XYZ file of C-alpha atoms in Angstrom:
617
model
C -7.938 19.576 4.558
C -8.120 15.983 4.739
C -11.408 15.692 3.271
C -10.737 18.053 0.441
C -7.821 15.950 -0.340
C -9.858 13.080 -0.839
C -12.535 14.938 -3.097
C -9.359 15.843 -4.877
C -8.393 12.248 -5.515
C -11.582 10.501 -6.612
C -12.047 14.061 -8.872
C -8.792 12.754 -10.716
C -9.282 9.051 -10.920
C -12.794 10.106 -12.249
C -11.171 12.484 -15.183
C -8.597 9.675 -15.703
C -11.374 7.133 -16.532
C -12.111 10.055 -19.062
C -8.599 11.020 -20.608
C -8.296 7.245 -21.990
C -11.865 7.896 -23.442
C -10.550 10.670 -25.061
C -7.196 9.087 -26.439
C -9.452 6.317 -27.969
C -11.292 8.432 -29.221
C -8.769 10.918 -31.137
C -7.126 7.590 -32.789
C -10.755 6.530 -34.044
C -11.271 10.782 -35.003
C -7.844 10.733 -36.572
C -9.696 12.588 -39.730
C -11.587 14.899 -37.787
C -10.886 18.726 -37.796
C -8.305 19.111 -34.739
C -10.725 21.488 -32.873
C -12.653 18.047 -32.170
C -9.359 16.990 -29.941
C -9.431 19.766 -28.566
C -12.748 20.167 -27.459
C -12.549 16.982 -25.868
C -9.976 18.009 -23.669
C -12.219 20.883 -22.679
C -14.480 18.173 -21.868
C -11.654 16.908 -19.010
C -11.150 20.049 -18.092
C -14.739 20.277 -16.837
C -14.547 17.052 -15.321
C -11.824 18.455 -13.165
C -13.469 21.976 -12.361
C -16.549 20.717 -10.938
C -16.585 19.013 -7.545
C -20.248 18.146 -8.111
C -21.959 16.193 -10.735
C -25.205 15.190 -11.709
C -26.129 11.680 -11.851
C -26.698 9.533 -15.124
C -28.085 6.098 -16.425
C -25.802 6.478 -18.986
C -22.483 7.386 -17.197
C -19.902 5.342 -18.092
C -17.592 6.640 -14.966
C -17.090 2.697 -12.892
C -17.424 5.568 -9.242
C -17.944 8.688 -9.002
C -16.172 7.926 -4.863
C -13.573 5.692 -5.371
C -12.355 6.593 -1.871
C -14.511 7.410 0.623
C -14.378 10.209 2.704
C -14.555 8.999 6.326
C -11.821 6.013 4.923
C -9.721 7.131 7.477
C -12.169 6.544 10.555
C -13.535 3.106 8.810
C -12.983 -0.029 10.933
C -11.959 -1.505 7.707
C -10.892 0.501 5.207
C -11.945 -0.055 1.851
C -12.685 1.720 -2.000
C -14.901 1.499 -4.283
C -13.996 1.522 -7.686
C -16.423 0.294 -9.828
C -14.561 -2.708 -10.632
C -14.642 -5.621 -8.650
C -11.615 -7.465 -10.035
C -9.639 -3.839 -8.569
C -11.722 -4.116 -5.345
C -11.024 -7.775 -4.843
C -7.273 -7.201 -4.981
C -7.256 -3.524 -3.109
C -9.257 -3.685 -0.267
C -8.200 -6.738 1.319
C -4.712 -5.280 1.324
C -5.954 -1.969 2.274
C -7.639 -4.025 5.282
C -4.844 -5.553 6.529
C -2.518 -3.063 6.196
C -4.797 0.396 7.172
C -7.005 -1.337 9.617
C -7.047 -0.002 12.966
C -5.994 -1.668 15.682
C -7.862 0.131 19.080
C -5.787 -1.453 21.758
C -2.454 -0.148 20.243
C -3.085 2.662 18.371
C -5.275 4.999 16.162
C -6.484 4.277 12.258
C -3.026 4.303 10.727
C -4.976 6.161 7.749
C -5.596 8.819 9.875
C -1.377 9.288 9.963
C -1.066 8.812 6.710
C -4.042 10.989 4.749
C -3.035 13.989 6.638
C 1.018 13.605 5.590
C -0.350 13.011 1.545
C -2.591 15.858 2.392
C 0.473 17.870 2.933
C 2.585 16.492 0.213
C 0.129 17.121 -2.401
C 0.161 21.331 -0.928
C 4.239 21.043 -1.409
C 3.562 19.672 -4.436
C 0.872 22.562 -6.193
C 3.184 24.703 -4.338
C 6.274 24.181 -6.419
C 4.410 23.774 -9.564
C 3.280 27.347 -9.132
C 6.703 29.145 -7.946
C 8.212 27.285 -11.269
C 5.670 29.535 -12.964
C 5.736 32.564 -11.226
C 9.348 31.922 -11.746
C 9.593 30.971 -15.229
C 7.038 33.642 -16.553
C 8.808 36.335 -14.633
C 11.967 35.180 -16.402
C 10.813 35.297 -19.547
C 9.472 39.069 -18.817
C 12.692 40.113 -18.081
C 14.838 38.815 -21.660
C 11.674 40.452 -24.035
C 11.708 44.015 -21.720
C 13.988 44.946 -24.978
C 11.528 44.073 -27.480
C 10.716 46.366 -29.826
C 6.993 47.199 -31.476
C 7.117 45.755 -35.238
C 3.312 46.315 -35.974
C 0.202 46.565 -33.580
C 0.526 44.208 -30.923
C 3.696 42.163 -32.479
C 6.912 43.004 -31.223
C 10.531 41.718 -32.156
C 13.410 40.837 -29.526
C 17.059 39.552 -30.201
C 16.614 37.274 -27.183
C 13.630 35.273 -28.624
C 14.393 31.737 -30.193
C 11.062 31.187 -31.141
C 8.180 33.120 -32.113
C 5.322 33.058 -29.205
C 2.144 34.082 -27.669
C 2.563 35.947 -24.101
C -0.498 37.415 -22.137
C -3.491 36.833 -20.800
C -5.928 39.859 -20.955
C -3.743 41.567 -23.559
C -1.724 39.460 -25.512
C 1.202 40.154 -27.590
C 3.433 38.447 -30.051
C 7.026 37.746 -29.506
C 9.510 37.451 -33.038
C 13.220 36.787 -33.323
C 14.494 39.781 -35.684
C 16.145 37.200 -37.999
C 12.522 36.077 -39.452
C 11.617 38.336 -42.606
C 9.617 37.808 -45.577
C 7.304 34.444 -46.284
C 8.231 33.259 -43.126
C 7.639 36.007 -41.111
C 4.126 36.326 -42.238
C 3.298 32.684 -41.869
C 4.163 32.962 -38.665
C 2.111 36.262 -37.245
C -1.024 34.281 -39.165
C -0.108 31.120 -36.807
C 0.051 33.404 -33.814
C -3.070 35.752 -34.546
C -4.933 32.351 -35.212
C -3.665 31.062 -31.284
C -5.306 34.763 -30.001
C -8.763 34.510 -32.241
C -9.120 31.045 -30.593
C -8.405 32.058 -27.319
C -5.242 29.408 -26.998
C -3.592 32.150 -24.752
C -6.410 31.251 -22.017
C -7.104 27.721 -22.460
C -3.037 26.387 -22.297
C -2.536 28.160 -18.872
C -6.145 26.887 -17.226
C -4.947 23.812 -18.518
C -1.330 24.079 -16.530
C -3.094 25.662 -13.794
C -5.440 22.667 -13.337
C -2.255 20.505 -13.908
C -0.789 21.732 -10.550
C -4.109 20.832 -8.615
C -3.712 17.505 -9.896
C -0.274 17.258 -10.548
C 0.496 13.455 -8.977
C -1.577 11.467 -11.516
C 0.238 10.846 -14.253
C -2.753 10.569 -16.695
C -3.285 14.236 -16.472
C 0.589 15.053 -17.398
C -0.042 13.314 -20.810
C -3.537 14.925 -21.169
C -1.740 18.417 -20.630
C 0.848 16.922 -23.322
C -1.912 15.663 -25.693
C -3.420 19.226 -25.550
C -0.950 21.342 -25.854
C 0.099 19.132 -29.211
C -3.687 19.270 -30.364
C -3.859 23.350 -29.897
C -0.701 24.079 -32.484
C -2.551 21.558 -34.866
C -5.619 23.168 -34.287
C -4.242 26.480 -35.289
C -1.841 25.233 -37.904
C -5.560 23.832 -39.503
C -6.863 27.286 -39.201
C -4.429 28.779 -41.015
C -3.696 26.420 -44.114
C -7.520 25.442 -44.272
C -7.457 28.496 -47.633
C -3.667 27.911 -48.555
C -3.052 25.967 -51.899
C 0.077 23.676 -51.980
C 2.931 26.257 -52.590
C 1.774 28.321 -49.653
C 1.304 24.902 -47.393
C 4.941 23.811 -48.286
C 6.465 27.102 -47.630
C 4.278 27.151 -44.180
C 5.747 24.286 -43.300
C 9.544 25.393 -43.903
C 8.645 28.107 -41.628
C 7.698 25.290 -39.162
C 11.018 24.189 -39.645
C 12.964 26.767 -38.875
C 11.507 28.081 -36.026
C 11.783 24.619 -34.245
C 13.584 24.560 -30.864
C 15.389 21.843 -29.606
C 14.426 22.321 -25.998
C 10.993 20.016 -25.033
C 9.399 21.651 -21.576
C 6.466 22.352 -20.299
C 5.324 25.783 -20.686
C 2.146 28.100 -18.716
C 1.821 30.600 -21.187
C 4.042 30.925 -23.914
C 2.140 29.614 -27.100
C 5.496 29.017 -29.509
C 4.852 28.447 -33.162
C 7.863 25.723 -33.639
C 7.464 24.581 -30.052
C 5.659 20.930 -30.001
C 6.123 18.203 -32.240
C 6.910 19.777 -35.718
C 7.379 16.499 -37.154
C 3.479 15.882 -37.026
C 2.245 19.178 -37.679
C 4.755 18.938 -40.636
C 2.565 15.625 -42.103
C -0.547 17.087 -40.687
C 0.034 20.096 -42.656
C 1.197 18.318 -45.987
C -1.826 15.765 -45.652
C -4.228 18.278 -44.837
C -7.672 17.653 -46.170
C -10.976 19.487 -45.532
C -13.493 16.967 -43.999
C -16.809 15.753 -44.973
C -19.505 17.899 -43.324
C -21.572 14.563 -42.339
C -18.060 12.900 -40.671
C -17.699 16.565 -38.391
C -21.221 16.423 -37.779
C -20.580 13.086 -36.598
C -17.613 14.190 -34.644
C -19.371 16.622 -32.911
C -22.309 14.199 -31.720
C -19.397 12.061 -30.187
C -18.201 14.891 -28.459
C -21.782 15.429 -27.136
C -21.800 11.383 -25.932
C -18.647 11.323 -24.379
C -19.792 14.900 -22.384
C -23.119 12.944 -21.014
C -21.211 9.742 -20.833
C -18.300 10.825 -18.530
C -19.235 14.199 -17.023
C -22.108 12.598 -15.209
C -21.814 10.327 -11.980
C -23.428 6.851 -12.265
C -26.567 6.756 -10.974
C -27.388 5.217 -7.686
C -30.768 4.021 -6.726
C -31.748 5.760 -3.536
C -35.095 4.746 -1.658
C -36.573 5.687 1.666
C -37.646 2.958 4.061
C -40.015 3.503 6.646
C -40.191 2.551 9.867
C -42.994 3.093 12.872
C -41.983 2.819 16.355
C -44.492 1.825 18.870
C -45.606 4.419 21.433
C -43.887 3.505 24.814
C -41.310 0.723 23.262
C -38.002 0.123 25.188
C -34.824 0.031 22.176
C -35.344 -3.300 20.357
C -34.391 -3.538 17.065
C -36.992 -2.770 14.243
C -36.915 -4.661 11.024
C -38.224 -2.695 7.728
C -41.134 -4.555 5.738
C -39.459 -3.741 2.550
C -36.189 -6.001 1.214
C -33.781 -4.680 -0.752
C -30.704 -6.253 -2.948
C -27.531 -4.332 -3.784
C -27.026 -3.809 -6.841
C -23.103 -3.420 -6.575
C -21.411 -5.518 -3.472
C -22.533 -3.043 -1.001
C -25.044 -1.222 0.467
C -25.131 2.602 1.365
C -27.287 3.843 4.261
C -27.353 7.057 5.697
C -30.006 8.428 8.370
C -33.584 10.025 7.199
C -36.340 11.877 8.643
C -36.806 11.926 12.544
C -33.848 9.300 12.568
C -30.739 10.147 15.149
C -27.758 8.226 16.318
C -28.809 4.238 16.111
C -27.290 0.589 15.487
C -27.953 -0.159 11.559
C -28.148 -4.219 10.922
C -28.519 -5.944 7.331
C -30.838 -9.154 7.790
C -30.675 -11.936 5.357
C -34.244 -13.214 4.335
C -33.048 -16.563 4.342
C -31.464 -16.777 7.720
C -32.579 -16.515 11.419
C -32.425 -12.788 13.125
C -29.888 -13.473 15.267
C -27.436 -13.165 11.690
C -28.038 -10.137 11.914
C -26.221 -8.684 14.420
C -22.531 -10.332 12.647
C -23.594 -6.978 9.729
C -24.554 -4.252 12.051
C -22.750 -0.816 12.054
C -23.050 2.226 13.809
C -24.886 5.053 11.883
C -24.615 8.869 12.620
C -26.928 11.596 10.979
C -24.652 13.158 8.188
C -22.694 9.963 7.554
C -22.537 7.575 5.172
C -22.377 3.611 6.143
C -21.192 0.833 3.558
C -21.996 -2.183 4.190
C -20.459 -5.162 2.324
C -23.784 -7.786 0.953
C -23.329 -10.340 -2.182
C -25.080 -8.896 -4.963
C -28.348 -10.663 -6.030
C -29.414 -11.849 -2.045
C -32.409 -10.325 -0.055
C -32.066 -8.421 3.330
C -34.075 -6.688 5.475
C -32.714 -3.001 7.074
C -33.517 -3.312 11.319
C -32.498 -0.074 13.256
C -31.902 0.282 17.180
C -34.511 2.841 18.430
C -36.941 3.102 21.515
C -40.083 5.761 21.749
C -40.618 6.785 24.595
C -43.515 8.949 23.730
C -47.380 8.639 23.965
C -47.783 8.271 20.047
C -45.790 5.988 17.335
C -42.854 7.822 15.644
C -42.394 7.545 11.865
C -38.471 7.400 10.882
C -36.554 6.631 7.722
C -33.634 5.544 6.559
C -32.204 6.256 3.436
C -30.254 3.419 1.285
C -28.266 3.673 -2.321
C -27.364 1.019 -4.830
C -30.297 -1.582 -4.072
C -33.513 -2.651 -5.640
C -36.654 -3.209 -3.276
C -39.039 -5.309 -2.944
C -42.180 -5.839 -0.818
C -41.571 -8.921 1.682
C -43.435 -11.656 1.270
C -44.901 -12.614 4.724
C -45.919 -16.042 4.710
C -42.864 -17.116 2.209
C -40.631 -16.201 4.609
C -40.614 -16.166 8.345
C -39.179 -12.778 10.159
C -37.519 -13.872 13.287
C -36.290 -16.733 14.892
C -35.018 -17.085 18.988
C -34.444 -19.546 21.824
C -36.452 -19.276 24.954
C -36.655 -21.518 28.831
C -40.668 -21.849 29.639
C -41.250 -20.532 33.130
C -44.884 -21.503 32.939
C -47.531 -22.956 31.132
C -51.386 -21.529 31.176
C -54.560 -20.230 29.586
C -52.879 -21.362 26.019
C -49.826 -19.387 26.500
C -46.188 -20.261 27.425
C -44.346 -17.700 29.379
C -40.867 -17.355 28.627
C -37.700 -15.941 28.960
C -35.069 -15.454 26.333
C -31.969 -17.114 26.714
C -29.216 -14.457 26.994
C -27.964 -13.406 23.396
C -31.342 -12.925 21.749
C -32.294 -9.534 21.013
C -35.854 -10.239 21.835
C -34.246 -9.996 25.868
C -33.647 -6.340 25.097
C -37.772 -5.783 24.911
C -38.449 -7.957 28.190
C -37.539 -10.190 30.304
C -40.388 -12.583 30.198
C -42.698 -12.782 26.710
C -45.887 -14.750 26.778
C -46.092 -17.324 23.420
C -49.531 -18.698 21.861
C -48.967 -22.433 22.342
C -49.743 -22.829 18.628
C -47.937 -24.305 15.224
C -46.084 -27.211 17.581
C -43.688 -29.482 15.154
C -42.122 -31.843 17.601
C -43.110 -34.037 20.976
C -43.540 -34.665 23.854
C -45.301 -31.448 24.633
C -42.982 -28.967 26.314
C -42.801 -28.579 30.488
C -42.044 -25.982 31.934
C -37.952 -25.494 32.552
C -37.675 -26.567 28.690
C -36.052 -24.735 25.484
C -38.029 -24.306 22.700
C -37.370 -22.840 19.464
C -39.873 -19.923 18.240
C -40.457 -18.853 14.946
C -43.070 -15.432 14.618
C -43.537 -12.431 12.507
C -40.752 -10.632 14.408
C -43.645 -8.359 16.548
C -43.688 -7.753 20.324
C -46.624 -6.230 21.148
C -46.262 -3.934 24.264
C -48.357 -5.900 26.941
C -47.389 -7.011 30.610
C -45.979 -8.970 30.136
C -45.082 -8.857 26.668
C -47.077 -10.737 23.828
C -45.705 -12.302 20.447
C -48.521 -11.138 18.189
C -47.975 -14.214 15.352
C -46.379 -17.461 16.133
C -45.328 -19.736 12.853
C -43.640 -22.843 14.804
C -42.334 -24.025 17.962
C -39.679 -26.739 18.641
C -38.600 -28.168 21.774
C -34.839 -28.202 21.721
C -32.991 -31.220 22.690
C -31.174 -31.887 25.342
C -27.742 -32.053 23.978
C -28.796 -28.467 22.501
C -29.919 -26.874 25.796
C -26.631 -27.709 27.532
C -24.826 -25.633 24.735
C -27.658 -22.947 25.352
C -28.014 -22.604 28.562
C -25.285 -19.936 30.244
C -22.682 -21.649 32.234
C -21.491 -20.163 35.698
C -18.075 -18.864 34.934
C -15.710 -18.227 38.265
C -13.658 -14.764 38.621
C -9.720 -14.961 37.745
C -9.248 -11.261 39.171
C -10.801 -8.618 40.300
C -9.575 -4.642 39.590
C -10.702 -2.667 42.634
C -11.600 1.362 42.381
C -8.196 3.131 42.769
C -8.154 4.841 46.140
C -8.824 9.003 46.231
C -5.640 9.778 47.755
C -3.715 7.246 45.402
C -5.413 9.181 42.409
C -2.381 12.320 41.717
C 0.122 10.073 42.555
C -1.014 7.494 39.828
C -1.280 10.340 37.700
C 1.931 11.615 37.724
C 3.312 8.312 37.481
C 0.877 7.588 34.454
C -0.349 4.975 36.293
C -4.004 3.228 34.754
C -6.453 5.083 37.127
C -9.134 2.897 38.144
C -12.902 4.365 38.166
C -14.700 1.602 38.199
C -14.856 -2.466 40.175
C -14.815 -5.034 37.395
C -14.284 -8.442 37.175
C -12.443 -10.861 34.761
C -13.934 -14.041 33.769
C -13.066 -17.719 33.378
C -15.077 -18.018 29.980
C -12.906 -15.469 28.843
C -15.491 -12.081 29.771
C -15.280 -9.140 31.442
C -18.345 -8.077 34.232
C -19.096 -5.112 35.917
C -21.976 -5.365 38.522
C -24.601 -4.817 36.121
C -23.295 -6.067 32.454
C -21.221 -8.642 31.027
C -18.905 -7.494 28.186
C -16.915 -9.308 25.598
C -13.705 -7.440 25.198
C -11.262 -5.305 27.680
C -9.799 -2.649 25.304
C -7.177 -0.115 26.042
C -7.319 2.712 23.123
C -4.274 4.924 23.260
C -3.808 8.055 21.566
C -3.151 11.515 21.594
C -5.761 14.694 21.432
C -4.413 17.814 19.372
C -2.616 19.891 21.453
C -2.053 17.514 24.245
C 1.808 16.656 25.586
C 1.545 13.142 26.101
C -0.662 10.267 25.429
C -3.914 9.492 27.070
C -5.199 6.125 27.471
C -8.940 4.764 28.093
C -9.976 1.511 29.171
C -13.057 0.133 27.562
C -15.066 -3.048 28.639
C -17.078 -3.027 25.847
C -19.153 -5.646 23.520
C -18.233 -3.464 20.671
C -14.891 -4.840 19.104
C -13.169 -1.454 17.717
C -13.544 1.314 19.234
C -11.498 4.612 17.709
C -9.877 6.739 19.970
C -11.649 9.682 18.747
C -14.596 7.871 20.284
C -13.396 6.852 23.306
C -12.370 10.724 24.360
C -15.232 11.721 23.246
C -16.954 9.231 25.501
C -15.014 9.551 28.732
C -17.181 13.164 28.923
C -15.337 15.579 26.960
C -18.318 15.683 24.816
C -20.985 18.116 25.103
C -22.955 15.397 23.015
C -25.002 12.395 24.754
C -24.999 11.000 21.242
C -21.180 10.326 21.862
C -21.354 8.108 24.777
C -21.875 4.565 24.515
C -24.992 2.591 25.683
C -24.100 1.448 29.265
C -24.675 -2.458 27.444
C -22.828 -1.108 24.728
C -19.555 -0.026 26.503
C -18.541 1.600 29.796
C -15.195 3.102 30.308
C -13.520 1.552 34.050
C -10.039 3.377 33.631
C -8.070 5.817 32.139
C -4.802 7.183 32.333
């Protein structure tokens, strides 16, 4: 429900772009024939009917998802308009105020779409009983009408003369109409039923309580319902001379109401704004073929113009993981460069649950990891990038198979490029040499560089040096190389560009420092377990350790942040409560249930480095 909700939304704020298209356009088409205004709103009306669209170079709609549809589970909420001046003063409010916050609670957005979810139901809901109610109302005063002629019947309790009926229509009269008048009047009607007014007015209401809570679409249902009567007051006077226009428009006249609602079906001939249609009628004159021929093409622009999405540039970028190659992460050779402020990226061929980074071209690797998201197959990802700048897509995967594994990722609103190897270097890190021989250093990455996750100890061509003395062993140096391991024993940089030897005021700040333990949370006991449970006690499942230098350890892994995610699952009584050590700095609390093994998914559990869940309550 929530979703459809959402598709609901960005459907309207979509057609709204296109209503104040169309009331542009029907001031510049004031001397058009009134079917033009009419067909335009057709045009909305199509807008609104279809939930897809095809996509367009020339669409003029700013986004065709102003909302996404997972905003609700985003770590920080954000739309996309199309505008940046409405994103720049949106989202940073939406941020702050919708972001979620996993040691107190869940997304607040996931309150607050289902409760506008429901309000928008309540809403279409009593748009439709005032319908069912108002049409059955109006049954009951004409069940006294009499036949006059054919399908035109007269009724002491109509006001004003009217259309009523959908497969077979008939025409409503007050008896007090006779002569001039009354003929003027069945013409007017007859005209509504030959153009098919009796269908188009209720789709039109009937759309209006889908969308009934943007206020756009109340004055488009306004706008048309005014540009029908002219429509069929045009059709009618179109072969009247003068005389016959002037006593047409008495007729208008008196068979004006004084009561201004908004009606499903009745099509009344003195029923919306008879002071225009008055003028209109009095100033009719037939237009030029070449200015309806004109009108027409317009009609035909602002269809391909604003019933098509924009179009978003969607590539495929390879990537081949080694045979045999632990989880490192793997950097495309193509660069792309949004072409809005963000980035799309959803998973491709052969490609499952993995960490998705953005890697500027001008910056070390290690930048990387400050723009990396998760990325699940089915999902979309946004991520934010200044338009114009050049990154490079890395994913987290390992193979552990006995041949290389082609897989893809899939990315929207960029341009590409093929990188340029020698203009720019692909990775940077920081190593200790353990030992020096045979024209190698062997290494070992100091703790924060992702090349630890491929091994432990990497053997570097003693090659491209830029700074002396020559390095002993026990030193830092700096590495720049193409960004390739190969898979050796022990591992093997396969290009080298330069290596530094860090100073000594640098190491220090490199080099981990021992912290001491400030507590330590011991494994509850078994026979303290359903007591703590009852008492809703945090049940300890696992030792850890809190840190001086402000970490958390367990015996294997260090970890960054100690979160306790609260929530409730549907249909539980009470709250449950995980605790997360975790180097991942929000975690939902749909995730962390599913992660605490009520998934029948391993792609819902965390990497052990990742996160590991010590208690729960």
């Amino acid at each position: 429900m929530n979703r459809l909700f959402l598709q609901i939304v960005n459907m309207s704020i979509a057609a709204g772009w296109l209503v104040l298209a169309v009331l542009l356009l029907r001031m510049i088409l004031r001397k058009a024939p009134r079917w033009v205004n009419v067909l335009l709103w057709g045009i909305v009306a199509l807008r609104l009917l279809c939930p897809f669209s095809m996509e367009s170079a020339l669409s003029l709609i700013p986004s065709a998802e102003t909302i996404p549809l997972n905003v609700e589970w985003a770590a920080e909420p954000a739309i996309d308009s199309g505008i940046n001046a409405i994103n720049g003063i949106v989202n940073p409010v939406l941020s702050g105020s919708f972001a979620p916050n996993p040691v107190a609670s869940i997304n607040p957005l996931q309150i607050w779409i289902p409760v506008f979810s429901i309000l928008w139901l309540i809403g279409s809901a009593v748009m439709l009983l005032y319908t069912a109610i108002s049409y059955f109302r109006l049954r009951r005063k004409i069940d006294t009408a009499v036949r006059y002629r054919d399908n035109i019947f007269q009724s002491e309790n109509v006001v004003s003369p009217f259309v009523l009926g959908i497969i077979r229509p008939r025409i409503y009269l007050p008896f007090e109409l006779d002569g001039q008048d009354l003929e003027h009047v069945i013409a007017h009607e007859q005209a509504h039923i030959c153009r098919k007014d009796h269908w188009w007015k209720p789709i039109g209401f009937l759309l209006l309580t889908v969308y009934w809570f943007h206020p756009l679409l109340w004055l488009a249902y306004l706008f048309l319902c005014r540009d029908i009567e002219l429509a069929c007051d045009e059709k009618v006077i179109k072969n009247l001379d003068s005389q016959q226009r002037a006593e047409y428009t008495q007729a208008l006249v008196a068979c004006s109401v004084s009561r201004r609602r908004v009606a499903a079906c009745p099509l009344a001939f003195g029923e919306v704004g008879v002071k225009e249609r008055v003028k209109s009628v009095m100033n009719y004159k037939k237009p030029a073929f070449w200015f309806v021929a004109l009108s027409v093409i317009l009609c035909g622009v602002v269809a391909v113009c604003f019933l098509t999405d924009p179009k978003q540039e969607d590539f495929e970028l390879s990537f081949v993981i080694p045979a045999g190659s632990q989880e490192s992460i793997i950097y495309s050779d193509t660069e792309i460069s949004p072409t809005k402020n963000q980035i799309i990226i959803q998973t491709g061929k052969n490609l499952g649950d993995t960490e998705v980074s953005l890697l500027p071209v001008k910056e070390d690797q290690e930048s990387a990891v400050e723009q990396s998201a998760y990325l699940t197959p089915g999902l979309q990802v946004k991520m934010k990038a200044e338009k114009g700048e050049w990154f490079k897509i890395g994913i987290s995967v390992q193979n552990p198979a006995d041949e290389d594994l082609v897989v893809s990722v899939n990315v929207k609103n960029v341009e590409v490029r093929i990188s340029d190897q020698t203009a720019s270097p692909n990775a940077v890190f920081r190593a200790e040499i353990l030992e020096i021989h045979d024209g190698y250093f062997g290494v070992r990455p100091l703790e924060g560089s992702m090349e630890l996750n491929s091994a432990d100890q990497i053997e570097v061509p003693i090659q491209q040096m830029q700074s002396s003395p020559e390095p002993q062993v026990g030193d830092v140096i700096e590495i720049e190389y193409s960004g390739e391991i190969l898979e050796t024993y022990p591992a093997r940089l396969q290009e080298v560009y330069r290596i530094r030897v860090v100073s000594e005021e640098e190491k220090q700040d490199l080099l981990p420092q021992e912290a001491s333990i400030i507590a330590v949370y011991e494994v509850t006991e078994p026979d303290l377990v359903d007591e703590y449970w009852e008492n809703n006690q945090l049940v300890t499942m696992v030792k850890y350790y809190e840190m001086s230098d402000g970490t958390w350890k367990t015996d294997d892994f260090t970890y960054q942040y100690r979160l306790e995610i609260t929530g409730r699952m549907a249909n539980a009584e009470k709250d449950s409560t995980y605790v997360f050590l975790s180097n991942i700095e929000d975690i939902s609390f749909e995730q962390a249930w599913k992660a605490s093994g009520l998934s029948s998914s391993m792609a819902d559990y965390f990497k052990e480095e990742d996160a590991k869940l010590v208690a729960m309550k």
